[in-house]
Coordinates of C-alpha atoms in Angstrom, one line a residue:
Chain V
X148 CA -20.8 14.2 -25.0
X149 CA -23.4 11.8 -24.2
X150 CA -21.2 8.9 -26.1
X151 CA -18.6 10.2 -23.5
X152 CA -20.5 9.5 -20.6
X153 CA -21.5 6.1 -21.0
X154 CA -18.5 4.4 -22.4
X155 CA -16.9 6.2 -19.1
X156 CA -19.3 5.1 -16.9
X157 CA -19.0 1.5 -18.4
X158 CA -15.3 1.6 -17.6
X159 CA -15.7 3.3 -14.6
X160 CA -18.0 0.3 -13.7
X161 CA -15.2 -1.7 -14.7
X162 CA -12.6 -0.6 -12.5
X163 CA -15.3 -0.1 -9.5
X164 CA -14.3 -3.9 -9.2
X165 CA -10.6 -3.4 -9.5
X166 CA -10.9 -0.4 -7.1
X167 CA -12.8 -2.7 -4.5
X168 CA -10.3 -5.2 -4.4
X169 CA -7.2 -2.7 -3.9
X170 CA -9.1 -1.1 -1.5
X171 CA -9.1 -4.3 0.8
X172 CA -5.3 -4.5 0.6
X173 CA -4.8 -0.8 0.6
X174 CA -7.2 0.8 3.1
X175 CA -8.1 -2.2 5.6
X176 CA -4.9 -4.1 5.7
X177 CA -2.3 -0.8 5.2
X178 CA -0.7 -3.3 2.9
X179 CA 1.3 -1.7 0.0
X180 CA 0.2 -4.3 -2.5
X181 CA 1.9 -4.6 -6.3
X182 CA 1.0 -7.6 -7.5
X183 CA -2.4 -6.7 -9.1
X184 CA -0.6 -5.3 -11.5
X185 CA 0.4 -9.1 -12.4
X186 CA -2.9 -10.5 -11.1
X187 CA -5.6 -7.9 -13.4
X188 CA -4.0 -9.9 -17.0
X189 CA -3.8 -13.0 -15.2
X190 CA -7.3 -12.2 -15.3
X191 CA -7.6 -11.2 -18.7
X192 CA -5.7 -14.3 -20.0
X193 CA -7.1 -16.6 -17.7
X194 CA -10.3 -15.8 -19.0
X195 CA -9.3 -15.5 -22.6
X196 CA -7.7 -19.1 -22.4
X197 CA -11.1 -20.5 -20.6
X198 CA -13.5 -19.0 -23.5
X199 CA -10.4 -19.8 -26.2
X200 CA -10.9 -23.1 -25.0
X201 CA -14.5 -23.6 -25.6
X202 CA -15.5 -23.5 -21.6
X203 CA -18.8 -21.2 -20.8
X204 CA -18.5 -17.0 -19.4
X205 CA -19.4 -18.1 -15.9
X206 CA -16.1 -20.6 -16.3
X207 CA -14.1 -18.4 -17.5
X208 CA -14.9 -15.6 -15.0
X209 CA -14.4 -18.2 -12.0
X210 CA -10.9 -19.8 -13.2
X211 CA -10.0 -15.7 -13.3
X212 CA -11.2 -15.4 -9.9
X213 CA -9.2 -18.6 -8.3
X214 CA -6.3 -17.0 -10.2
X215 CA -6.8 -14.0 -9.2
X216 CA -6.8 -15.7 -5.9
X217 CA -3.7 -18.0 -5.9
X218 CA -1.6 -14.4 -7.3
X219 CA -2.7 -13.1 -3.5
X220 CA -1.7 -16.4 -2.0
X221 CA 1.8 -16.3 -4.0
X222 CA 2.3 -13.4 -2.5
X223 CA 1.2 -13.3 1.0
X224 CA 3.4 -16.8 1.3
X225 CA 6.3 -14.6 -0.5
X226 CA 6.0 -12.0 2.4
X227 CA 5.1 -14.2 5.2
X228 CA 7.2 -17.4 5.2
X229 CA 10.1 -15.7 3.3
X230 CA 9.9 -12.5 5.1
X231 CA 10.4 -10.1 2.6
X232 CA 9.0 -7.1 2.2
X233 CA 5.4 -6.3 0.8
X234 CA 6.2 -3.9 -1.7
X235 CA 9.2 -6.3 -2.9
X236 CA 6.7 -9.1 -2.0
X237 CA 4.5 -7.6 -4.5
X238 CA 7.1 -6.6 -7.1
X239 CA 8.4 -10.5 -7.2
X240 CA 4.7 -11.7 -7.7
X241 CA 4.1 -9.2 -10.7
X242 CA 7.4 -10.1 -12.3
X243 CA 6.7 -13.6 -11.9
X244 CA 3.4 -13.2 -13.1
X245 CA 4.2 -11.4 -15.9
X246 CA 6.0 -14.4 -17.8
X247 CA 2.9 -17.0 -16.4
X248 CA 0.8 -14.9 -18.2
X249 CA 2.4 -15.2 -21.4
X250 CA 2.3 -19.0 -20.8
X251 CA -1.4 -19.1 -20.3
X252 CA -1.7 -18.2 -24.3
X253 CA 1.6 -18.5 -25.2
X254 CA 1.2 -14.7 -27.0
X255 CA 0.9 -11.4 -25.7
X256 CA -2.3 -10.4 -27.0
X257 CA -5.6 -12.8 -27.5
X258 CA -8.4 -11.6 -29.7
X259 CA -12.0 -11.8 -27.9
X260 CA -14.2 -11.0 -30.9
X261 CA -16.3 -14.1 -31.0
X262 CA -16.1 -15.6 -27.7
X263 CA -18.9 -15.9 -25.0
X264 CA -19.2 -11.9 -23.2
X265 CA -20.7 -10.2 -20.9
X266 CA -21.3 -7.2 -22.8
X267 CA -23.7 -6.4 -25.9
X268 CA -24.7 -4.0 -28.1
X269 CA -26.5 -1.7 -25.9
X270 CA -23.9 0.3 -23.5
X271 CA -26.7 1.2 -21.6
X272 CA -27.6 -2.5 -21.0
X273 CA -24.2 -3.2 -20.4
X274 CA -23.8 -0.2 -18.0
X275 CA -27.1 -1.5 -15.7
X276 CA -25.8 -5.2 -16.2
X277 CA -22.4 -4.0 -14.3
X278 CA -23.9 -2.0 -12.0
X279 CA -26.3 -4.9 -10.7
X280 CA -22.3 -7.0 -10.6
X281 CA -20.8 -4.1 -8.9
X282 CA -23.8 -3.4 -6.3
X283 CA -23.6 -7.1 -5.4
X284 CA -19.9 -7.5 -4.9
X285 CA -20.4 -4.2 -2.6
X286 CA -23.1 -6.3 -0.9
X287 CA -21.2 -9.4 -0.5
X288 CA -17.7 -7.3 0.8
X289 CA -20.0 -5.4 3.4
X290 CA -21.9 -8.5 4.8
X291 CA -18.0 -10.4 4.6
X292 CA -17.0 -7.3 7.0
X293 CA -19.7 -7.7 9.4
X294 CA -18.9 -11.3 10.0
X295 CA -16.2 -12.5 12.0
X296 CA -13.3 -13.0 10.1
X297 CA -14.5 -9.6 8.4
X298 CA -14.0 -7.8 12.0
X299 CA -10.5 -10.0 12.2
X300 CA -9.3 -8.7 9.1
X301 CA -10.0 -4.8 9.7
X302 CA -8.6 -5.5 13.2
X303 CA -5.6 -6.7 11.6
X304 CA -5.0 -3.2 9.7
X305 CA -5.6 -1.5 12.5
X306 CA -3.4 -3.4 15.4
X307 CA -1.2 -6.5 14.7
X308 CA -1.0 -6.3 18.4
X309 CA -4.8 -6.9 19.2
X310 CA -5.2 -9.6 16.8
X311 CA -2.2 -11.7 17.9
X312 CA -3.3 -10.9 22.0
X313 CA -6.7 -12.9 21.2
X314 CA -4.8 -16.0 20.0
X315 CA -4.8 -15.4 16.2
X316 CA -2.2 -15.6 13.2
X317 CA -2.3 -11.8 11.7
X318 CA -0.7 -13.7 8.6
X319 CA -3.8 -15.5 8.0
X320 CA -5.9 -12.7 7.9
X321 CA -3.5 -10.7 5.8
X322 CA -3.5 -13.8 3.4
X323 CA -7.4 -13.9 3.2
X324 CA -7.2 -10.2 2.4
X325 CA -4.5 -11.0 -0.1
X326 CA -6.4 -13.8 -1.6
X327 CA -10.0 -11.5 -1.7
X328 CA -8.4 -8.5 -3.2
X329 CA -6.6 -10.2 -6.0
X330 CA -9.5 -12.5 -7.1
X331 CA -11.4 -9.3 -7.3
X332 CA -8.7 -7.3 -9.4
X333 CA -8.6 -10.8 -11.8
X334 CA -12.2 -10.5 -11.9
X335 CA -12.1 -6.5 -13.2
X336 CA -9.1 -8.0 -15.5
X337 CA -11.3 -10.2 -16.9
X338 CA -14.1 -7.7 -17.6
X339 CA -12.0 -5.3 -19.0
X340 CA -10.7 -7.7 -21.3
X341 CA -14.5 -8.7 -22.4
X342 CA -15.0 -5.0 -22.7
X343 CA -11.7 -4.4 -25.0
X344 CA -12.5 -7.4 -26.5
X345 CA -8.7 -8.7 -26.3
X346 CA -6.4 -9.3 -23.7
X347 CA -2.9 -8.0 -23.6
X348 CA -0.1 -8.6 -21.9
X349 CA 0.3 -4.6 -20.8
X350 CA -3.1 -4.1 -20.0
X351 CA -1.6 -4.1 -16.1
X352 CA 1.0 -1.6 -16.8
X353 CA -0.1 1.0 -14.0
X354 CA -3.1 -0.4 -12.9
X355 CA -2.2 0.3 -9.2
X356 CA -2.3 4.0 -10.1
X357 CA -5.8 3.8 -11.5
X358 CA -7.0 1.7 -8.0
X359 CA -5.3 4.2 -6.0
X360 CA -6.8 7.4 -7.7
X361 CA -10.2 5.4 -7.4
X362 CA -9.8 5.1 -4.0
X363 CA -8.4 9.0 -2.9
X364 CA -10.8 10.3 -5.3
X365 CA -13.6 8.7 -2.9
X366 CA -12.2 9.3 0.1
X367 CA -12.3 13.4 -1.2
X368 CA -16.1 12.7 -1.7
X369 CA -17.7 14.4 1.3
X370 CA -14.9 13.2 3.2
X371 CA -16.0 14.4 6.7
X372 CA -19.3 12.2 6.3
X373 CA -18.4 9.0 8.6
X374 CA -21.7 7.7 7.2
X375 CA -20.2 6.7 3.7
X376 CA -19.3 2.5 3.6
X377 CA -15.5 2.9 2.3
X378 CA -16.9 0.3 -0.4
X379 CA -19.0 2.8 -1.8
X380 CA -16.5 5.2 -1.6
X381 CA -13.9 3.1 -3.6
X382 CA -17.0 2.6 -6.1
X383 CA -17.7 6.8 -6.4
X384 CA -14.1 7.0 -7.0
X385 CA -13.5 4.7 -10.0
X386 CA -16.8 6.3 -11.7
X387 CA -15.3 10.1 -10.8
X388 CA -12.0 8.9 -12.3
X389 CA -13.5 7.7 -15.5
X390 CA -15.4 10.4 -16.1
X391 CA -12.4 13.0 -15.2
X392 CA -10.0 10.8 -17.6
X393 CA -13.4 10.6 -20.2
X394 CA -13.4 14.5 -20.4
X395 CA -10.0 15.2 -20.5
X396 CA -10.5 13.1 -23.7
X397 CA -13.3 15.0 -24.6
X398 CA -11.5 18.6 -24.6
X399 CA -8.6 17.4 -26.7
X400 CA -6.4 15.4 -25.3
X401 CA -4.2 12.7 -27.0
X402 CA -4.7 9.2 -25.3
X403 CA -1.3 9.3 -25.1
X404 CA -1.6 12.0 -22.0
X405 CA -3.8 9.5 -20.2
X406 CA -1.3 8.3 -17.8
X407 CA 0.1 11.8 -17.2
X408 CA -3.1 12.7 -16.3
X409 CA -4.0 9.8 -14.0
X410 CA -1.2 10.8 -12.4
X411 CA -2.1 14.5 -11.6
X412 CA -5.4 13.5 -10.8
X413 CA -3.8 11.7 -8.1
X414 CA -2.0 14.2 -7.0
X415 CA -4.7 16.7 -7.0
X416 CA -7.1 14.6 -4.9
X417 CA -4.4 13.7 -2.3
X418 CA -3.1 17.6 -2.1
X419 CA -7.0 18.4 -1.9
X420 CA -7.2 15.9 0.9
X421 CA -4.8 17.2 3.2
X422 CA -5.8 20.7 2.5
X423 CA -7.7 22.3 5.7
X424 CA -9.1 25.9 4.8
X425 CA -9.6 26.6 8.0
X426 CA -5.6 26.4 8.5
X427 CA -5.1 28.2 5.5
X428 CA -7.9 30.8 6.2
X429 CA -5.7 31.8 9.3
X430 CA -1.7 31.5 7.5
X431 CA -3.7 33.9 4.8
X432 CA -4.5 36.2 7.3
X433 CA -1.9 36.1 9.5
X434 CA 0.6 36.0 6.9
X435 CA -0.8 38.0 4.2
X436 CA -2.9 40.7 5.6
X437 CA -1.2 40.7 8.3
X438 CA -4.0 40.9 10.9
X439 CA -3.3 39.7 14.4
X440 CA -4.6 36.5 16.6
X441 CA -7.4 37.5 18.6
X442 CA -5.6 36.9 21.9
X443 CA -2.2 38.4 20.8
X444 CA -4.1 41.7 19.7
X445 CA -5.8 41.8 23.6
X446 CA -2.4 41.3 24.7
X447 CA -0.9 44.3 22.6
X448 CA -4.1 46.4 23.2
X449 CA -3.2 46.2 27.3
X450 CA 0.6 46.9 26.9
X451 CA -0.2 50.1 24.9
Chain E
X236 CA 0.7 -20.2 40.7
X237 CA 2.7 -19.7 37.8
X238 CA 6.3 -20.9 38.7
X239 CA 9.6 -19.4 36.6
X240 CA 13.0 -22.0 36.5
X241 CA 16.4 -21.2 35.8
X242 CA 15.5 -18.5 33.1
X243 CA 18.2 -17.5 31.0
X244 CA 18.1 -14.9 28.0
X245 CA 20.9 -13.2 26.3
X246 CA 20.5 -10.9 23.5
X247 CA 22.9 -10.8 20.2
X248 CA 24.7 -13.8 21.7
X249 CA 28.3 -13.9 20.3
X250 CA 28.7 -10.1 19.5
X251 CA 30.1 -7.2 20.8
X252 CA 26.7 -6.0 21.8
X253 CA 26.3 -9.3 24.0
X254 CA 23.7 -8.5 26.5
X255 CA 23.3 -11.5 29.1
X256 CA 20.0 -10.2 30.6
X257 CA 18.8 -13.2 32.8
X258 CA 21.4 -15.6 33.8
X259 CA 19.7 -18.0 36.0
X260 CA 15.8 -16.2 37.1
X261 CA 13.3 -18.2 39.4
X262 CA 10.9 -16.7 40.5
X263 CA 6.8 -17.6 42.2
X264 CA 3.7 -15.3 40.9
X265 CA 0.7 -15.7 43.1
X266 CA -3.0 -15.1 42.1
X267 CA -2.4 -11.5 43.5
X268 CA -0.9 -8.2 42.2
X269 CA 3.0 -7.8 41.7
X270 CA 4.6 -4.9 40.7
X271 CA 7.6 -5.4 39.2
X272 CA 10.1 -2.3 39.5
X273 CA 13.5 -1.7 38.1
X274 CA 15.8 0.5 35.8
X275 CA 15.3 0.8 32.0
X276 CA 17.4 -2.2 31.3
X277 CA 16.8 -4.3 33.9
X278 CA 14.5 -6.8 32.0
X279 CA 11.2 -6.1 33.2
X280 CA 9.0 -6.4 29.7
X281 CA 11.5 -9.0 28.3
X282 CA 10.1 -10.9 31.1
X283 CA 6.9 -10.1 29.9
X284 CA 7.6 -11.0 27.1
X285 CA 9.0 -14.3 27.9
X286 CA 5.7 -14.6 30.1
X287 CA 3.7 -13.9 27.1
X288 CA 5.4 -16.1 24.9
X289 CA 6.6 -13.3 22.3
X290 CA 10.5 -14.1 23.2
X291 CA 11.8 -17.4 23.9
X292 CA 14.2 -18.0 26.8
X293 CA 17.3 -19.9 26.0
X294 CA 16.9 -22.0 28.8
X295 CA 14.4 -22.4 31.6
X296 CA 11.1 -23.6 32.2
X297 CA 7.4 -22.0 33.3
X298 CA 4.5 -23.8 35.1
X299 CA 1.6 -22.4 35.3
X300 CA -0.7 -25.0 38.0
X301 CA 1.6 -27.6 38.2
X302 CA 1.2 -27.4 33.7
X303 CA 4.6 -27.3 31.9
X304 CA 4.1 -23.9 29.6
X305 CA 7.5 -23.9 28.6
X306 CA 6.7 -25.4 24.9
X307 CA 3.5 -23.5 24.3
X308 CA 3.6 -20.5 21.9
X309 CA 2.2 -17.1 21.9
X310 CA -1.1 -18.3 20.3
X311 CA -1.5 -21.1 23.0
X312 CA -1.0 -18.4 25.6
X313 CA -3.1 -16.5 24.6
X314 CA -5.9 -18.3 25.8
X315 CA -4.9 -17.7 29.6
X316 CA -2.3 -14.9 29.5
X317 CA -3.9 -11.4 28.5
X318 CA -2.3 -8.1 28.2
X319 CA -2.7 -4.6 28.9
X320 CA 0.0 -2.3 26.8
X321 CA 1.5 1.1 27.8
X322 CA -0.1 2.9 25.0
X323 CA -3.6 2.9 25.0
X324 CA -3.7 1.8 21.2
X325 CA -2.3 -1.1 21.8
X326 CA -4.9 -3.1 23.1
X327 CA -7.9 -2.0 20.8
X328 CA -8.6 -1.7 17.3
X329 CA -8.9 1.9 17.2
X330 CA -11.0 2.4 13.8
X331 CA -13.8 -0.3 15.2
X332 CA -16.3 1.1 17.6
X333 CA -16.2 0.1 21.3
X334 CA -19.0 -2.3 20.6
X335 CA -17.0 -3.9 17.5
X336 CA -14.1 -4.0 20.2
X337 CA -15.8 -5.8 23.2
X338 CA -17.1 -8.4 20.4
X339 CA -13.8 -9.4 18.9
X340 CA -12.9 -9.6 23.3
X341 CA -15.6 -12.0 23.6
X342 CA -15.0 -14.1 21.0
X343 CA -11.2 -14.8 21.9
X344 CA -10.6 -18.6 22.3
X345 CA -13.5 -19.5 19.6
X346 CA -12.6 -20.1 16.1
X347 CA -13.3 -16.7 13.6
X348 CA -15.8 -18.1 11.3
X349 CA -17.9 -16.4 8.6
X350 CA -21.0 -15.9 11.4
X351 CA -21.7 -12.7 12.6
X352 CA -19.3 -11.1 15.0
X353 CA -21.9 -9.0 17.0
X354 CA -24.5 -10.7 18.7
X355 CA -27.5 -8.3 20.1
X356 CA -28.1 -10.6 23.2
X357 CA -24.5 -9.8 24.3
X358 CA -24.9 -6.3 24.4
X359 CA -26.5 -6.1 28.3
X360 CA -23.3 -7.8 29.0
X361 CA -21.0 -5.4 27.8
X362 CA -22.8 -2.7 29.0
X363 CA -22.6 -4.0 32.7
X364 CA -19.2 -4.7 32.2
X365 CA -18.3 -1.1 30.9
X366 CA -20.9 0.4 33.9
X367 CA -17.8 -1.0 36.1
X368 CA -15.7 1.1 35.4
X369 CA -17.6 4.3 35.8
X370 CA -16.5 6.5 32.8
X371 CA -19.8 6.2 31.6
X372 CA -18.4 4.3 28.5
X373 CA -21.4 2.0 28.6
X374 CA -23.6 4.8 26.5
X375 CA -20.7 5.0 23.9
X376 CA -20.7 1.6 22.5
X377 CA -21.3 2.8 19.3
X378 CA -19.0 5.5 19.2
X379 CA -15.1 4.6 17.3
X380 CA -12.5 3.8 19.6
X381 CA -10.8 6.4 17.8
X382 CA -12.5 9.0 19.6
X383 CA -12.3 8.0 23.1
X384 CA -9.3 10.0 25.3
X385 CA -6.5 8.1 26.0
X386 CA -7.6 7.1 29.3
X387 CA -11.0 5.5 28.0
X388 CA -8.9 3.4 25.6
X389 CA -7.0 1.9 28.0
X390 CA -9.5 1.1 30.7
X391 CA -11.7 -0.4 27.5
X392 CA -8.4 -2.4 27.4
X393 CA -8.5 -3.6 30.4
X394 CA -12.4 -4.5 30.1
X395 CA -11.1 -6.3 27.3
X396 CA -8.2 -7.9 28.5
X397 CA -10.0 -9.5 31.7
X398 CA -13.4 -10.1 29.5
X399 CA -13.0 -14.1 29.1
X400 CA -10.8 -14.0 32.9
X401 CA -7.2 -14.8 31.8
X402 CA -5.3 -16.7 34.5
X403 CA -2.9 -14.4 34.0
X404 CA -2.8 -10.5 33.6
X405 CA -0.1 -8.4 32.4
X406 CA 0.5 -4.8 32.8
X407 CA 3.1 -3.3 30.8
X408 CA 3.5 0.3 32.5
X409 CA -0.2 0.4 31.9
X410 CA -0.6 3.9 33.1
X411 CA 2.5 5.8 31.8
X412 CA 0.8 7.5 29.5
X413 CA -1.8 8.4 30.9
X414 CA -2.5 11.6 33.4
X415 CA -1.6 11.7 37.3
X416 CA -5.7 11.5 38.0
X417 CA -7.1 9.2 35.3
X418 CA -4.1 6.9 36.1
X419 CA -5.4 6.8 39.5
X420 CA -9.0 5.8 38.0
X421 CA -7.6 2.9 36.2
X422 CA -5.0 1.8 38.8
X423 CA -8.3 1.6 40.6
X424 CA -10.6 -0.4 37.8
X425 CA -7.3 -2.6 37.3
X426 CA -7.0 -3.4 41.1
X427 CA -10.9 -3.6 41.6
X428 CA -11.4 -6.2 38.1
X429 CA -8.2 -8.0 39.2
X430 CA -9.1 -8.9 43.0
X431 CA -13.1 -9.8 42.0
X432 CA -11.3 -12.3 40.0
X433 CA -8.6 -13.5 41.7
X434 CA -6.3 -13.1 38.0
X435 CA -2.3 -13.4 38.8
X436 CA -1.2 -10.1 37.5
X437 CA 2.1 -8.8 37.0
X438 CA 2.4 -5.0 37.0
X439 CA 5.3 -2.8 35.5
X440 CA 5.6 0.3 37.0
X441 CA 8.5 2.9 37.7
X442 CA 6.5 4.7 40.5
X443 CA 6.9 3.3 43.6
X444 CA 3.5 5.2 45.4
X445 CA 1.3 2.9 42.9
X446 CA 3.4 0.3 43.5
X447 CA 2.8 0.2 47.3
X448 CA -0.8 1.1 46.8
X449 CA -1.8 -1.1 44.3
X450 CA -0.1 -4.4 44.3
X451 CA 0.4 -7.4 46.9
X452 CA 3.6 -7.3 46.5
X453 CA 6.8 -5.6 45.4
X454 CA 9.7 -7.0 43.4
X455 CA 12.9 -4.9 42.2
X456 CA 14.6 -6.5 39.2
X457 CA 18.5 -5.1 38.7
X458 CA 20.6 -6.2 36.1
X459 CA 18.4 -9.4 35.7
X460 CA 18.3 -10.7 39.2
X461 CA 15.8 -9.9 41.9
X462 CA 17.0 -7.2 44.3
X463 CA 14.2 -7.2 46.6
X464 CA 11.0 -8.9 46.7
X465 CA 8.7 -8.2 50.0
X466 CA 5.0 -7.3 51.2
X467 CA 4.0 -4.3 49.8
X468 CA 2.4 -3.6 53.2
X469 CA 5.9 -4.5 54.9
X470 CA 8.2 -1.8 53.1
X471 CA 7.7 2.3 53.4
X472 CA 7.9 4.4 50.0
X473 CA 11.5 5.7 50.9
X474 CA 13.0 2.5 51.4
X475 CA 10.8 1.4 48.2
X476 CA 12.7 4.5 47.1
X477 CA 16.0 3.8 48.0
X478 CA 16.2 0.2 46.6
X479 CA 14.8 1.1 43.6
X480 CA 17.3 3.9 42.9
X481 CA 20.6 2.1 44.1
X482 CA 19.0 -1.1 41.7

């Protein structure tokens, strides 16, 4: 149980990172955004082909950063200057992707056993180094929201109309968000591949789903409190996530269910987000039992 | 003065749905209010639009001071042409609080940096600017824009829209959506903001009563052509009427 825990709050930790980077595409700029699923291996390979190589951890996590990066550039400049859709946008960059990454290595699957790692031995070690990672990129995103292009980009999600009235581009803002998300989803790639201790060409395969149930999942947390930074709610999620997927594990189920569960967790948390029991407090009793609106029953009391 | 030349614009050009909106449109804005009335169709926000520099004309040229304007884009307008939309929405970032809002304002013009947006010795300043308007908006600068009524939204708008004094000022049916008596308040605030600073606005409207109370002067587009442009103190509300209906 306790083995349970940890190892899921170590991954959850993980995908805090990958969460915080969708969440810039997803929440801020409204932007439907598919290419992390290319840009979390590009990560991973990147990274692997850095350390591979014989270049240091801190190298290796910044080449999988700027690639992470230049994925959000390629497709930013894919929807912008070509006009095409985000969510084909997105799909183009991931396809594309998919065979670059297979170039950085030349295979599908690099082994990490006895290159340079974040992690060690001790998961609980590991678990307060992340944390002290994921509390400073949480830092660094709120103080980069607070500044002026910060406010620029949030204004762009919210009204293209505003942003181009005061003289700006909206696509450079949407790039910069672009750019910013997927350097952090590289950067969670390339964790999660020092944590598997390979990298593999799949490890993408549905990755958006995992950001996306990070993200709702958070949202649900106290949801009515305005109070909560949606950083720290994208954060929450991917460690309530982890820990859902980590028990589900824990009562029996095959890893093989994993992605059928993601799924429902998904679809839970979004159905429990637009659920309203004060709505359905009043169809149950209206509907149900049957009993009256307080103004209808004065009007029937005075007709009888 | 901001001076409009043999404007021509025709929308899907070489179809069937050919629409040849202005043919040949010149036409003088003063540093005063003009309303601009007309029939859906007539090309009252395309001129806007052209104005703004969101469309381009096919042919013609603007001055604005004696300046050729003709070449310069939306983003160079920008800096002297600012806007007030009809929804309220449209001119604020609704999830940023009204603070947040009169910042990104005040910074139009200046390059976005990685400073901070929010500077505490501007804050006086906003608040004076937001006592203007009388809504009592000034002790809600932290509060989401989100949450303000639809007429709050667009008189923070207009704060924002006239914050850094545009040259020119453009009302797109500013008040439609917006209820009989707080379209009155900001008819008000608009006319008030706009005479203190002597800003060339253009106003679209379809009700003639704020037309004639509101604005220096009245034109009547029809069919992409003026039909009538005269003092608004010179011309009664039924013949305002009456021109307007038979544009």
């Amino acid at each position: 149980m306790l083995s349970m825990l940890l190892i899921s709050l170590e991954q959850g930790l993980v995908f805090a990172v990958l969460a915080l980077g969708v969440f810039i595409t997803y929440k801020i700029l409204d932007f439907p955004d598919l290419s992390v699923e290319g840009s979390f291996p590009a990560g991973a390979f990147t990274f692997a082909k850095v350390v591979t190589s014989g270049g240091g951890l801190i190298a290796g996590l910044l080449a999988s950063l700027l690639v992470g990066a230049l994925t959000g550039l390629l497709t930013s400049t894919i929807f912008s200057r070509l006009r095409i859709r985000p969510l084909l946008s997105g799909i183009l960059t991931l396809t594309l992707m998919y065979s670059l990454n297979l170039r950085i290595n030349g295979k599908s699957n690099v082994p990490l056993f006895s290159t340079p790692t974040l992690f060690r031995e001790n998961i609980v070690g590991n678990i307060l180094l992340l944390l002290v990672i994921v509390l400073a990129l949480k830092f660094l995103l709120d103080r980069f929201f607070r500044t002026q292009i910060g406010y620029m980009l949030l204004a762009t999600g919210d009204n293209e109309t505003l942003v181009s009235g005061l003289g700006e581009k909206v696509n450079r803002y949407k790039t910069i968000g672009l750019m910013l998300s997927n350097a952090l989803v590289a950067l969670s790639g390339a964790i999660m591949a020092q944590n598997m201790r390979f990298a593999d060409i799949n490890m993408g395969s549905s990755i958006i789903v995992v950001a996306l149930a990070s993200i709702i999942i958070g949202d649900t947390f106290l949801r009515k409190s305005k109070k909560i930074k949606g950083t720290t709610r994208a954060i929450l999620g991917a460690l309530i996530y982890k820990l859902i997927g980590g028990a589900a594990l824990y009562l029996g189920l095959a890893p093989t269910d994993l992605k059928g569960i993601n799924a429902l967790i998904v679809i839970v948390f979004i159905a429990y987000n637009q659920f309203s029991p004060s709505a359905w407090w009043t169809r149950f009793r209206k509907n149900i039992l049957a009993v009256p609106e307080r103004g209808k029953m004065h009007v029937a009391d005075s007709s009888s | 003065m901001l001076q409009i030349r043999h404007l021509k614009k025709t929308y899907n050009a070489g179809t069937d749905n050919e629409l040849k909106l202005f043919e040949n449109l010149s036409i003088d804005f003063e540093a005063e209010t003009t309303a601009l009335l007309g029939p859906n169709g007539c090309g009252k926000t395309t001129l806007l639009e052209l104005i703004a520099g969101r469309k381009e004309q096919d042919e013609g040229a603007m001055c604005l001071q004696g300046k050729d304007i003709t070449a310069d884009g939306e983003r160079a307008r920008a800096a002297y042409i600012a806007r007030v939309h009809q929804d309220p929405s449209d001119g604020v970032a609704p999830s940023l609080s009204v603070l947040e809002n009169l910042a990104l304002a005040d910074h139009k013009g200046k390059p976005f940096t990685l400073r901070k947006l929010v500077r505490k010795e501007r804050i006086d300043f906003y608040r004076e600017k937001l006592a203007e308007l009388g809504l009592g908006l000034e002790n809600k600068l932290s509060s989401l824009v989100q949450d303000l009524s639809g007429g709050q939204r667009q008189s923070l708008s207009l704060v924002m829209a006239t914050m850094k004094e545009p040259r020119i000022l453009l009302l797109d049916e500013h008040t439609a959506a917006l209820d009989p008596a707080t379209s009155q308040t900001v008819l008000e605030k608009t006319r008030e903001l706009t005479a203190r600073h002597r800003i060339l606005s253009i106003m679209v409207t379809h009700e003639p009563r704020s037309a004639l109370r509101y604005a220096d002067r009245i034109v009547v587009l029809s069919r992409g052509s003026v039909a009538m442009d005269v003092r608004a103190e010179t011309i009664s509300e039924r013949e305002l009427l009456e021109t307007y209906l038979h544009a």
